[in-house]
CSV table of N, CA and C and ligand atoms in Angstrom, one decimal:
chain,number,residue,atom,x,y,z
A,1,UNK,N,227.8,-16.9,-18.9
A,1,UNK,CA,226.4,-16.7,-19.2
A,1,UNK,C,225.8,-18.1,-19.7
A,2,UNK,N,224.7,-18.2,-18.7
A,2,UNK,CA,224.0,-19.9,-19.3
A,2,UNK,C,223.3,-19.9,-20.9
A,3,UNK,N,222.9,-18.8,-20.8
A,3,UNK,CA,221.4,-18.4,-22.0
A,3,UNK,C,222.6,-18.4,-23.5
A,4,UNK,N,223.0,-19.5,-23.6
A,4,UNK,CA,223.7,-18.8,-25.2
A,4,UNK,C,223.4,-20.1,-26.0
A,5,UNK,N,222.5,-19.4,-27.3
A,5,UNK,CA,222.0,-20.5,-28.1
A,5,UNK,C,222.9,-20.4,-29.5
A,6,UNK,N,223.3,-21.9,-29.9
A,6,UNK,CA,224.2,-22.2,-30.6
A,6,UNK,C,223.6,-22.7,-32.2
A,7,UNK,N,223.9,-22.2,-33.2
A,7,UNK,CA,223.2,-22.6,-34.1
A,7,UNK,C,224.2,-23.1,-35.3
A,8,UNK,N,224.3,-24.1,-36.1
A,8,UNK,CA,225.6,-24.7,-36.7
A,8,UNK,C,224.9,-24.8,-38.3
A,9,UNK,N,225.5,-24.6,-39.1
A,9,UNK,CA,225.3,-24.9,-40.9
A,9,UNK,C,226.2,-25.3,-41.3
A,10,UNK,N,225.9,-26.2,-42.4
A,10,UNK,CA,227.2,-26.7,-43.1
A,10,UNK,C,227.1,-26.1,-44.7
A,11,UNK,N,227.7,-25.9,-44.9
A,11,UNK,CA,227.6,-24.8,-46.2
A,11,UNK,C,228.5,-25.4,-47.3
A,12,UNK,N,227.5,-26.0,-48.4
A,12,UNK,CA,227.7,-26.9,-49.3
A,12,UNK,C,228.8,-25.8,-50.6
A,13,UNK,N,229.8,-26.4,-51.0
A,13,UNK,CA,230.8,-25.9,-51.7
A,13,UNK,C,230.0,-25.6,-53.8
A,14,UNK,N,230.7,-24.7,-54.0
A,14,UNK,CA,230.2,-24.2,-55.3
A,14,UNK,C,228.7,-24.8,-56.3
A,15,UNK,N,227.7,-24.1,-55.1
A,15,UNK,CA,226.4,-24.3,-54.8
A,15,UNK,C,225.5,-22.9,-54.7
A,16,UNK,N,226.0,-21.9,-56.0
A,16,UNK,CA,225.2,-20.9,-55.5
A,16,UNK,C,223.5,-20.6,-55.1
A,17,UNK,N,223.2,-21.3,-55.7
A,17,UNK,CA,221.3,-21.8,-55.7
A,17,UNK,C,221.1,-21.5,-53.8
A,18,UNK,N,222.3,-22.5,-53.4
A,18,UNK,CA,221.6,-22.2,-51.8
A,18,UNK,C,223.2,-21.6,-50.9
A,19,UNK,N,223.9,-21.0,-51.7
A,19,UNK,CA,224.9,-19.8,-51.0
A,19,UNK,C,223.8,-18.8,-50.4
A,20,UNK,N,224.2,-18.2,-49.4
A,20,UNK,CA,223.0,-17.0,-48.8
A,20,UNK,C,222.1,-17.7,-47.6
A,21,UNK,N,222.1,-18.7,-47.5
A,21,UNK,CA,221.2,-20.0,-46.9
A,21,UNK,C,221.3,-19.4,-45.2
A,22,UNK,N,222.8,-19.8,-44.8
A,22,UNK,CA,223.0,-19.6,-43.3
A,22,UNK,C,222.5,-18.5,-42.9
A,23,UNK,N,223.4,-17.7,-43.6
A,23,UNK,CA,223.1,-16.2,-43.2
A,23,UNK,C,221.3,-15.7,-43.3
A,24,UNK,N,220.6,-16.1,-44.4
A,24,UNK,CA,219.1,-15.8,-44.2
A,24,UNK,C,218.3,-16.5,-43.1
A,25,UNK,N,218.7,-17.5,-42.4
A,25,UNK,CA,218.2,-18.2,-41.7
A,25,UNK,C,218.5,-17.6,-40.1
A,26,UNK,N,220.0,-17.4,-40.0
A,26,UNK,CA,220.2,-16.3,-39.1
A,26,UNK,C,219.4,-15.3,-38.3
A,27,UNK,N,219.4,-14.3,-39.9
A,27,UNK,CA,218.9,-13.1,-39.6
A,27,UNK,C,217.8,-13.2,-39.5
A,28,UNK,N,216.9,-14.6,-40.0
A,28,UNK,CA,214.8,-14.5,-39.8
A,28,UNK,C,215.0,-14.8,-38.2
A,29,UNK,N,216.0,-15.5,-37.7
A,29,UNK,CA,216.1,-16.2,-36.1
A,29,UNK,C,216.2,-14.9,-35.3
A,30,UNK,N,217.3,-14.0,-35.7
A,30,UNK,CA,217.2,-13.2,-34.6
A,30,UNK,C,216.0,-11.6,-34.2
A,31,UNK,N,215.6,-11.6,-36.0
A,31,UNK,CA,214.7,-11.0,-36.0
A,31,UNK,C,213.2,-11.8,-35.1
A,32,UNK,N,213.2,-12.8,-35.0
A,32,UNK,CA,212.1,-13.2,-34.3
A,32,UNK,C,212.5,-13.4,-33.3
A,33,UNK,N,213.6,-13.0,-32.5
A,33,UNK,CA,214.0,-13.6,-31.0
A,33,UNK,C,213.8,-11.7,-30.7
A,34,UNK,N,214.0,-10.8,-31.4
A,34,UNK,CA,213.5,-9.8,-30.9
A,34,UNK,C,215.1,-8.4,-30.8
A,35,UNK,N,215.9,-9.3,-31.6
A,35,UNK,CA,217.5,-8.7,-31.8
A,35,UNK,C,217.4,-7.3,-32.1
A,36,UNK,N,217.8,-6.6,-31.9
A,36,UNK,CA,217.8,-5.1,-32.4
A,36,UNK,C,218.0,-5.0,-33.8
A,37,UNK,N,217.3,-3.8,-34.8
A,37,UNK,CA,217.9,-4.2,-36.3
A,37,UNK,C,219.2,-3.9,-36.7
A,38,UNK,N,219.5,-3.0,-35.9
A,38,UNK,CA,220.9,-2.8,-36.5
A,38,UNK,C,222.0,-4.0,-36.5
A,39,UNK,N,221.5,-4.3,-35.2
A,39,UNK,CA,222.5,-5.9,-35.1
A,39,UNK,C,222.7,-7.0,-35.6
A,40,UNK,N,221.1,-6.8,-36.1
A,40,UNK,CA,220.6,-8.2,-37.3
A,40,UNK,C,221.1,-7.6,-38.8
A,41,UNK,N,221.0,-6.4,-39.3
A,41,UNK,CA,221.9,-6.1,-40.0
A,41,UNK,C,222.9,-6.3,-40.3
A,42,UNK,N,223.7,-5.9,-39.3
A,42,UNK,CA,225.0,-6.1,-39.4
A,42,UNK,C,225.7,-7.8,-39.6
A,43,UNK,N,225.0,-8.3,-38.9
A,43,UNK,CA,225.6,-9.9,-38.5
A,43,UNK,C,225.0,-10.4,-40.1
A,44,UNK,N,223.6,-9.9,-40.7
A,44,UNK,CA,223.2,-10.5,-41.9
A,44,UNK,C,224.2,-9.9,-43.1
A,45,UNK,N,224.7,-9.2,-42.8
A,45,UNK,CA,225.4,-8.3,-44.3
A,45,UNK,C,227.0,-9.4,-43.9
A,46,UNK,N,227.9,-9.0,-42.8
A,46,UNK,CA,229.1,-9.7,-42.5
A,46,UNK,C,229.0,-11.4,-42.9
A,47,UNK,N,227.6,-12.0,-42.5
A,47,UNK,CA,227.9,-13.6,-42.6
A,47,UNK,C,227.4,-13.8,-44.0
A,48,UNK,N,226.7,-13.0,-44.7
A,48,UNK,CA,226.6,-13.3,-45.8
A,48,UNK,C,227.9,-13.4,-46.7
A,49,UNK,N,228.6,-12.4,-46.4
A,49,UNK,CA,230.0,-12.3,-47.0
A,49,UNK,C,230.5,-13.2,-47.1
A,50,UNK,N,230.9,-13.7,-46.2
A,50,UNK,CA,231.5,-15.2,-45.4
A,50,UNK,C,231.4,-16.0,-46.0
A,51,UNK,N,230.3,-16.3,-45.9
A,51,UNK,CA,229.2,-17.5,-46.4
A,51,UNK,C,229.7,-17.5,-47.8
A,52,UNK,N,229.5,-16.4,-48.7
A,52,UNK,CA,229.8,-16.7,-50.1
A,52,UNK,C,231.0,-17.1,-50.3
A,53,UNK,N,232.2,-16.0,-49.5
A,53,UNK,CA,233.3,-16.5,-49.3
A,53,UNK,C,233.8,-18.3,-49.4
A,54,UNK,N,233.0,-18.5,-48.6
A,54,UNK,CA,233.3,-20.3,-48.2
A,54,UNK,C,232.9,-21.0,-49.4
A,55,UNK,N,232.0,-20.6,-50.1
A,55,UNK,CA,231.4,-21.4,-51.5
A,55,UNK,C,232.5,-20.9,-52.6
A,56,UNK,N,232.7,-19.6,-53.2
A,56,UNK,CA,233.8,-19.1,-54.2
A,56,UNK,C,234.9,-19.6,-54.0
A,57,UNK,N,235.7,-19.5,-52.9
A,57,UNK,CA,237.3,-19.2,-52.6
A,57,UNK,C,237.2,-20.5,-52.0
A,58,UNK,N,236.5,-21.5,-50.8
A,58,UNK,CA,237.2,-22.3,-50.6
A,58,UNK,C,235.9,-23.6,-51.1
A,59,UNK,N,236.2,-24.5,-50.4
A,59,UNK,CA,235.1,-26.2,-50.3
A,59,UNK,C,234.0,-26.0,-50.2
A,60,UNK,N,233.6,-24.9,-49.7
A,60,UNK,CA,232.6,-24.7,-48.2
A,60,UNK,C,233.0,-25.0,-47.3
A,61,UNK,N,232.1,-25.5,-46.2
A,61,UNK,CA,232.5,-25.6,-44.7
A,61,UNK,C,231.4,-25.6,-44.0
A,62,UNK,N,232.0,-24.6,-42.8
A,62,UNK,CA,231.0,-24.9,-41.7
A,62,UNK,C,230.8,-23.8,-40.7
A,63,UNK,N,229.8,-23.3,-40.5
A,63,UNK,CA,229.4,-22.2,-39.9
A,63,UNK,C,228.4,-22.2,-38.6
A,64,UNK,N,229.6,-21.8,-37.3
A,64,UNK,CA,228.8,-21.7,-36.0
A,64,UNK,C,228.1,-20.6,-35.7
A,65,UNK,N,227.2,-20.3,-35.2
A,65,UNK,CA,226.8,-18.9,-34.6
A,65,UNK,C,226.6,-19.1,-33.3
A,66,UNK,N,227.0,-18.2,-32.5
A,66,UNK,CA,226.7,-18.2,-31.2
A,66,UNK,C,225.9,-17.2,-30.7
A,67,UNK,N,224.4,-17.1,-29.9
A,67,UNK,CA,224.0,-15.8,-29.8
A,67,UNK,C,223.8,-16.5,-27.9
A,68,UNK,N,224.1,-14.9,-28.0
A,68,UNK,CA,223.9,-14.4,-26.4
A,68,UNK,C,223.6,-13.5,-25.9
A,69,UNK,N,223.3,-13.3,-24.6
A,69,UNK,CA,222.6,-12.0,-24.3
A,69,UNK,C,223.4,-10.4,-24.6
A,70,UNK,N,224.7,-10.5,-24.8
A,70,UNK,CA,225.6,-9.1,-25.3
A,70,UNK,C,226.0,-9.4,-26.7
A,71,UNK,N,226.3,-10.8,-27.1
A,71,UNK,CA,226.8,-10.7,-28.6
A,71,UNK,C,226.4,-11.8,-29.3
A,72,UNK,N,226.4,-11.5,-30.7
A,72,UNK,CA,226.4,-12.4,-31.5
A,72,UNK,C,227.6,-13.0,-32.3
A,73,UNK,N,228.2,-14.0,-31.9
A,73,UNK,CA,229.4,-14.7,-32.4
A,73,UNK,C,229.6,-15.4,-33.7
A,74,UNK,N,229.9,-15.3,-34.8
A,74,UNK,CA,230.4,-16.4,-36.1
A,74,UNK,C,231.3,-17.0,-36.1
A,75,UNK,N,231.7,-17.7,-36.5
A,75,UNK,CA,232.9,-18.9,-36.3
A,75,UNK,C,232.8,-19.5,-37.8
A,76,UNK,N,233.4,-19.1,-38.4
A,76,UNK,CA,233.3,-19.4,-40.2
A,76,UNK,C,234.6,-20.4,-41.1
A,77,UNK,N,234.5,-21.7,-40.8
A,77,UNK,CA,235.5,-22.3,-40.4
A,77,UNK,C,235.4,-23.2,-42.2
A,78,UNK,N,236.5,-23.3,-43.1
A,78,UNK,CA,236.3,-24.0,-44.0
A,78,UNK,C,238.1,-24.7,-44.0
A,79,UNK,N,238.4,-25.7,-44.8
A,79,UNK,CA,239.3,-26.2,-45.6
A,79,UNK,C,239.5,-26.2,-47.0
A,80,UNK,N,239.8,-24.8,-47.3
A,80,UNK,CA,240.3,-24.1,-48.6
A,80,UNK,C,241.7,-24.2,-48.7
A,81,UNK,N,242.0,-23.3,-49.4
A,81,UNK,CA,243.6,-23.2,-50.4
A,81,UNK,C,244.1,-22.3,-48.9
A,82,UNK,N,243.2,-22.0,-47.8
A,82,UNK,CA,243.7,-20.5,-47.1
A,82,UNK,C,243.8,-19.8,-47.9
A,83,UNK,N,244.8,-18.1,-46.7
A,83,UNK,CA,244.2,-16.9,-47.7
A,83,UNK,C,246.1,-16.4,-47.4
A,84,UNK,N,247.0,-16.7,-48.7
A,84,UNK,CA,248.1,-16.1,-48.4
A,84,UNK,C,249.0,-15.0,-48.3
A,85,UNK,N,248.0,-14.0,-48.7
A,85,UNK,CA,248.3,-12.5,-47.7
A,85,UNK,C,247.3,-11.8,-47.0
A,86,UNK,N,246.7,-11.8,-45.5
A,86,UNK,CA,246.0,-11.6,-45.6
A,86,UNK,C,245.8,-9.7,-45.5
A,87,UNK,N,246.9,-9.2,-45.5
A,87,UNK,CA,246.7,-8.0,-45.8
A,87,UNK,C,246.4,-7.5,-46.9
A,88,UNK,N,246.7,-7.9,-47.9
A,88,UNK,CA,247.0,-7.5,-49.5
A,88,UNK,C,244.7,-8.0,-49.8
A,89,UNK,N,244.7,-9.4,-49.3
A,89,UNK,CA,242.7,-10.0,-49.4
A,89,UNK,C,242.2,-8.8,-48.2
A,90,UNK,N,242.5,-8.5,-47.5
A,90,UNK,CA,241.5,-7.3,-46.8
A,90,UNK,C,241.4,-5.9,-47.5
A,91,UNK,N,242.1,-5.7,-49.1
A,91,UNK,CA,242.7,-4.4,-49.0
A,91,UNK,C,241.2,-4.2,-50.0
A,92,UNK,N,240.4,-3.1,-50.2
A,92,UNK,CA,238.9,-2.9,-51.3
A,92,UNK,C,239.3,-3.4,-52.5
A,93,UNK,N,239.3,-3.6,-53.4
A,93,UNK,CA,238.8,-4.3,-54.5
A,93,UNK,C,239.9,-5.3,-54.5
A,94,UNK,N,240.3,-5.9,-54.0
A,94,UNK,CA,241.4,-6.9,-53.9
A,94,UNK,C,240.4,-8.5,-54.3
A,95,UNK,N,240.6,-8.9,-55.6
A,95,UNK,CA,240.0,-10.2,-55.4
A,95,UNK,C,240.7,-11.3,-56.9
A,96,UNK,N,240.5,-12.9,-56.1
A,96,UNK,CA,240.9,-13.7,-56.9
A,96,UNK,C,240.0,-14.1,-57.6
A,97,UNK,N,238.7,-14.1,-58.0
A,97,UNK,CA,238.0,-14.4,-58.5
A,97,UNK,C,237.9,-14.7,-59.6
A,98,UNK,N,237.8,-15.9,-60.2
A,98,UNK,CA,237.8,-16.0,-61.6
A,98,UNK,C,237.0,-15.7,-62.5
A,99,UNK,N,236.6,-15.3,-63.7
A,99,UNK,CA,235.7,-14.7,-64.7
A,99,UNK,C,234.2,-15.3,-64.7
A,100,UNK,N,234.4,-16.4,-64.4
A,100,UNK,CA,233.0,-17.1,-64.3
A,100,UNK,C,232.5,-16.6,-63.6
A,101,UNK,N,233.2,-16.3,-62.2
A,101,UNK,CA,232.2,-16.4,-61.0
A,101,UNK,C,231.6,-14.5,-61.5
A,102,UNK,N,233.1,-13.6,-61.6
A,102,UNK,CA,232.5,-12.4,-61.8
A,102,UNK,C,231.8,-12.1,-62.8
A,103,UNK,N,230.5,-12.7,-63.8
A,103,UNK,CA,230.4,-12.8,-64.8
A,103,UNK,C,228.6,-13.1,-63.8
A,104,UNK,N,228.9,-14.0,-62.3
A,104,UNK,CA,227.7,-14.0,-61.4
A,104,UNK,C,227.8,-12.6,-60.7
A,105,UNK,N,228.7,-12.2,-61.0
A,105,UNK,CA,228.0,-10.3,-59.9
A,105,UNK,C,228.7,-10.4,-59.0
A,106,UNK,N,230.4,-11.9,-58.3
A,106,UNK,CA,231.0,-11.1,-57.4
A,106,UNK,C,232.6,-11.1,-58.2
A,107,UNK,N,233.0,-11.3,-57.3
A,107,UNK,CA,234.6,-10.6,-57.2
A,107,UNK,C,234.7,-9.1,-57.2
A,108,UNK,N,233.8,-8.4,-56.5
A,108,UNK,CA,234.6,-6.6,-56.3
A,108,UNK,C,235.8,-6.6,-55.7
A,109,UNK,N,236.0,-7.7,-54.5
A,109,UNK,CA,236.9,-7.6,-53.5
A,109,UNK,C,236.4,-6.7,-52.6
A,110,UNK,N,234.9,-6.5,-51.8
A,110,UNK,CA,234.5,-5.8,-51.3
A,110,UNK,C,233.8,-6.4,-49.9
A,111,UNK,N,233.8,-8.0,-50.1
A,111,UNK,CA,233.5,-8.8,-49.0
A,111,UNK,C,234.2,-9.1,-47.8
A,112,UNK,N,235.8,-9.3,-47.8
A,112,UNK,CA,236.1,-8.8,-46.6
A,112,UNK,C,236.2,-7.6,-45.6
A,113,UNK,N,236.4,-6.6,-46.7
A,113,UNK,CA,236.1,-5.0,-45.9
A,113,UNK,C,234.9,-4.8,-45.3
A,114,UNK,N,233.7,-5.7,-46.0
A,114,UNK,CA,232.7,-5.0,-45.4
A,114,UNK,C,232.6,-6.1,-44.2
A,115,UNK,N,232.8,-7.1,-44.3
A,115,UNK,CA,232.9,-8.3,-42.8
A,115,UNK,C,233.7,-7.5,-42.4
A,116,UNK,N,234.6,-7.0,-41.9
A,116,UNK,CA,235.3,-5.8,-41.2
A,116,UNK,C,234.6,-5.0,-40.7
A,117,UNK,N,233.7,-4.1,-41.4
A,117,UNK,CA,233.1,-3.1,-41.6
A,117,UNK,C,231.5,-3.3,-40.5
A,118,UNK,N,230.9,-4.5,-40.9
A,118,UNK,CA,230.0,-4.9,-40.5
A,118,UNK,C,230.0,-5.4,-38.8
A,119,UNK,N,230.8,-6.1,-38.7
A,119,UNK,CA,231.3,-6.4,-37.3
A,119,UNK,C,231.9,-5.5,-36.4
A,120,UNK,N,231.9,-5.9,-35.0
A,120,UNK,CA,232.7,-5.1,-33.6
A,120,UNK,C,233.8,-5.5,-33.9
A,121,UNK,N,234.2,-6.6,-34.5
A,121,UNK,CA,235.7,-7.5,-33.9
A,121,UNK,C,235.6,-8.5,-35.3
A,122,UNK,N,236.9,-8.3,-35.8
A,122,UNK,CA,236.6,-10.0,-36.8
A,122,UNK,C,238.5,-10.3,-36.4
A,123,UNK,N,238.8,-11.9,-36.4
A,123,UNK,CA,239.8,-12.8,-36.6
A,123,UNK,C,240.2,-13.5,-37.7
A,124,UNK,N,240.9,-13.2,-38.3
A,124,UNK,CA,241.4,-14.2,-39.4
A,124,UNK,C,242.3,-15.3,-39.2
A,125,UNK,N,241.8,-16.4,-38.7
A,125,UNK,CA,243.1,-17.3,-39.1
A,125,UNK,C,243.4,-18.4,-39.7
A,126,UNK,N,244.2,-18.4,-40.9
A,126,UNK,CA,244.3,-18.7,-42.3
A,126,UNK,C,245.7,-19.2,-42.2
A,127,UNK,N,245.6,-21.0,-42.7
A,127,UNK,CA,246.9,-21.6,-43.2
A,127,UNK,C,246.4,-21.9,-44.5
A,128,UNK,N,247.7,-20.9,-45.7
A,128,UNK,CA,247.6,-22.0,-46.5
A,128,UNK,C,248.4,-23.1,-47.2
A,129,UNK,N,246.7,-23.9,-47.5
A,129,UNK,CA,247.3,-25.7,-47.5
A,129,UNK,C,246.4,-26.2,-46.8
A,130,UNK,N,245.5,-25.5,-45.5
A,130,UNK,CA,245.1,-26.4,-44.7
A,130,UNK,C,243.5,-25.2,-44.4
A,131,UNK,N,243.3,-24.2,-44.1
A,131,UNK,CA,242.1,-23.3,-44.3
A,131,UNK,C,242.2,-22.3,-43.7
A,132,UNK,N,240.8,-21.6,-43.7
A,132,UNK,CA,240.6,-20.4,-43.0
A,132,UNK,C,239.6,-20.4,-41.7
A,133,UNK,N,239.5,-19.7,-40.9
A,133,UNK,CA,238.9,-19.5,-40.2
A,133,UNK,C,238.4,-18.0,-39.2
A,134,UNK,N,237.6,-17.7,-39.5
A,134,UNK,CA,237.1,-16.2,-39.4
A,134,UNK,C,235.9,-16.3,-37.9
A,135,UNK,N,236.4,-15.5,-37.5
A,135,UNK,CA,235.5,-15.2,-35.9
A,135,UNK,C,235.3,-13.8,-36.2
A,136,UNK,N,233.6,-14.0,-36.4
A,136,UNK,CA,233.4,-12.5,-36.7
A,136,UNK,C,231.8,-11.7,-35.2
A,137,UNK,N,232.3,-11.3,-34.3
A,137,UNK,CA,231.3,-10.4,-33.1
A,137,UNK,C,231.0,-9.4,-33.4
A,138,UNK,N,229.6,-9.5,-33.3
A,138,UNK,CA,228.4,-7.9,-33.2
A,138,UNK,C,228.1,-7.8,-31.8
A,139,UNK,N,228.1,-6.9,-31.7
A,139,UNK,CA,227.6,-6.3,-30.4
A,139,UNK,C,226.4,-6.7,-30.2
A,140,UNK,N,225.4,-7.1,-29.5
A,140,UNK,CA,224.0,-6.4,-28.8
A,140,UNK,C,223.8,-5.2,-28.3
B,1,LIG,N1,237.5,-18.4,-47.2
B,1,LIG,C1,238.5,-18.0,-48.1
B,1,LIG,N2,239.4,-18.9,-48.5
B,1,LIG,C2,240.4,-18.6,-49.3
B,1,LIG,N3,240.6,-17.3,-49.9
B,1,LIG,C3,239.7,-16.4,-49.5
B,1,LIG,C4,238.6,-16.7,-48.6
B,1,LIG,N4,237.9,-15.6,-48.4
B,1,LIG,C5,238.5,-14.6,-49.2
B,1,LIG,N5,239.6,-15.1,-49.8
B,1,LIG,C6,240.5,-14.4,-50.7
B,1,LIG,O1,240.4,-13.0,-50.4
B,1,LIG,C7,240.0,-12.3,-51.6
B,1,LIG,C8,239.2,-11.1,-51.2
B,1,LIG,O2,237.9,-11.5,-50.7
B,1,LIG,P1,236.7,-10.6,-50.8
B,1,LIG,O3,235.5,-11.3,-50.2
B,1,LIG,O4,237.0,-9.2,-50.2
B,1,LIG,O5,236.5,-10.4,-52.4
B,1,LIG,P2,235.8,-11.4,-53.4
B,1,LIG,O6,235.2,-12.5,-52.7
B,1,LIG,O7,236.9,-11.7,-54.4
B,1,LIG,O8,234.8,-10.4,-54.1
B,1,LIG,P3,233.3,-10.0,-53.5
B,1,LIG,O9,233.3,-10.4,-52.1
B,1,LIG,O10,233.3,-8.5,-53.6
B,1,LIG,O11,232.3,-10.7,-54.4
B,1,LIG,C9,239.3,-13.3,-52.5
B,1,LIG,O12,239.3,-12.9,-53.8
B,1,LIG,C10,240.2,-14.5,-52.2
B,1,LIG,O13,241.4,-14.5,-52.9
B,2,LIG,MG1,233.8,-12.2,-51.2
């Protein structure tokens, strides 16, 4: 498909002031391109996750979107600590979070289930030592 518009953020590390940034900018894009809400939903709830993910847990990083006429693609790419189980980090309240940050309102351990939850399809793939990287597809 020719029609797929690519949109790229760099997502500045333990910066919560402008954490939420990608993802809001996202979701105003595809709501004005005419995206269905559910979809815009979904893609705004899953990359927001992400997104904070990349500022808490790792450096930050860097965040692709890919929209197309059947899907919308994320590509959530940082150089953190990685994630060294990732069964045990997918599981509901599973989180490393330190007291400061849960003291800002996260660490439930509820942000990968719902990127799970939120998406058709998500990929984890995580060294660690070297980072993570999350491919997360919504349907159209
Ligand atoms: N990008 C990442 N790099 C390294 N570790 C990560 C990354 N994303 C998640 N993790 C690990 O997986 C755990 C679970 O993540 P999850 O998003 O579910 O919960 P949380 O971020 O701790 O809390 P919440 O999202 O509810 O505020 C984290 O506590 C962290 O240990
Ligand atoms: Mg989280």
């Amino acid at each position: 498909m020719d029609d797929v518009i690519t949109l790229n953020y760099e997502v500045s590390p333990d910066d919560f002031t402008r954490a939420g940034e990608a993802s809001s900018d996202v979701k105003s894009k595809l709501k004005q391109m005419g995206v269905n809400p559910e979809a815009v939903r979904k893609v705004a709830i899953a990359m927001y996750e992400g997104e904070i993910n990349m500022v808490i847990h790792a450096e930050g990083g860097r965040i692709t979107v890919e929209i197309s006429p059947s899907e919308i693609k994320m590509v959530l790419a940082d150089k953190g600590p990685g994630i060294p189980d990732v069964d045990l980090a997918m599981q509901a309240g599973y989180s490393t979070a330190p007291d400061d940050i849960r003291s800002l309102g996260f660490g439930a351990g509820m942000g990968l289930p719902n990127m799970k939850k939120y998406s058709d399809d998500m990929v984890i793939d995580t060294t660690v030592g070297v980072g993570t990287t999350i491919t997360m597809r919504v349907t159209i």
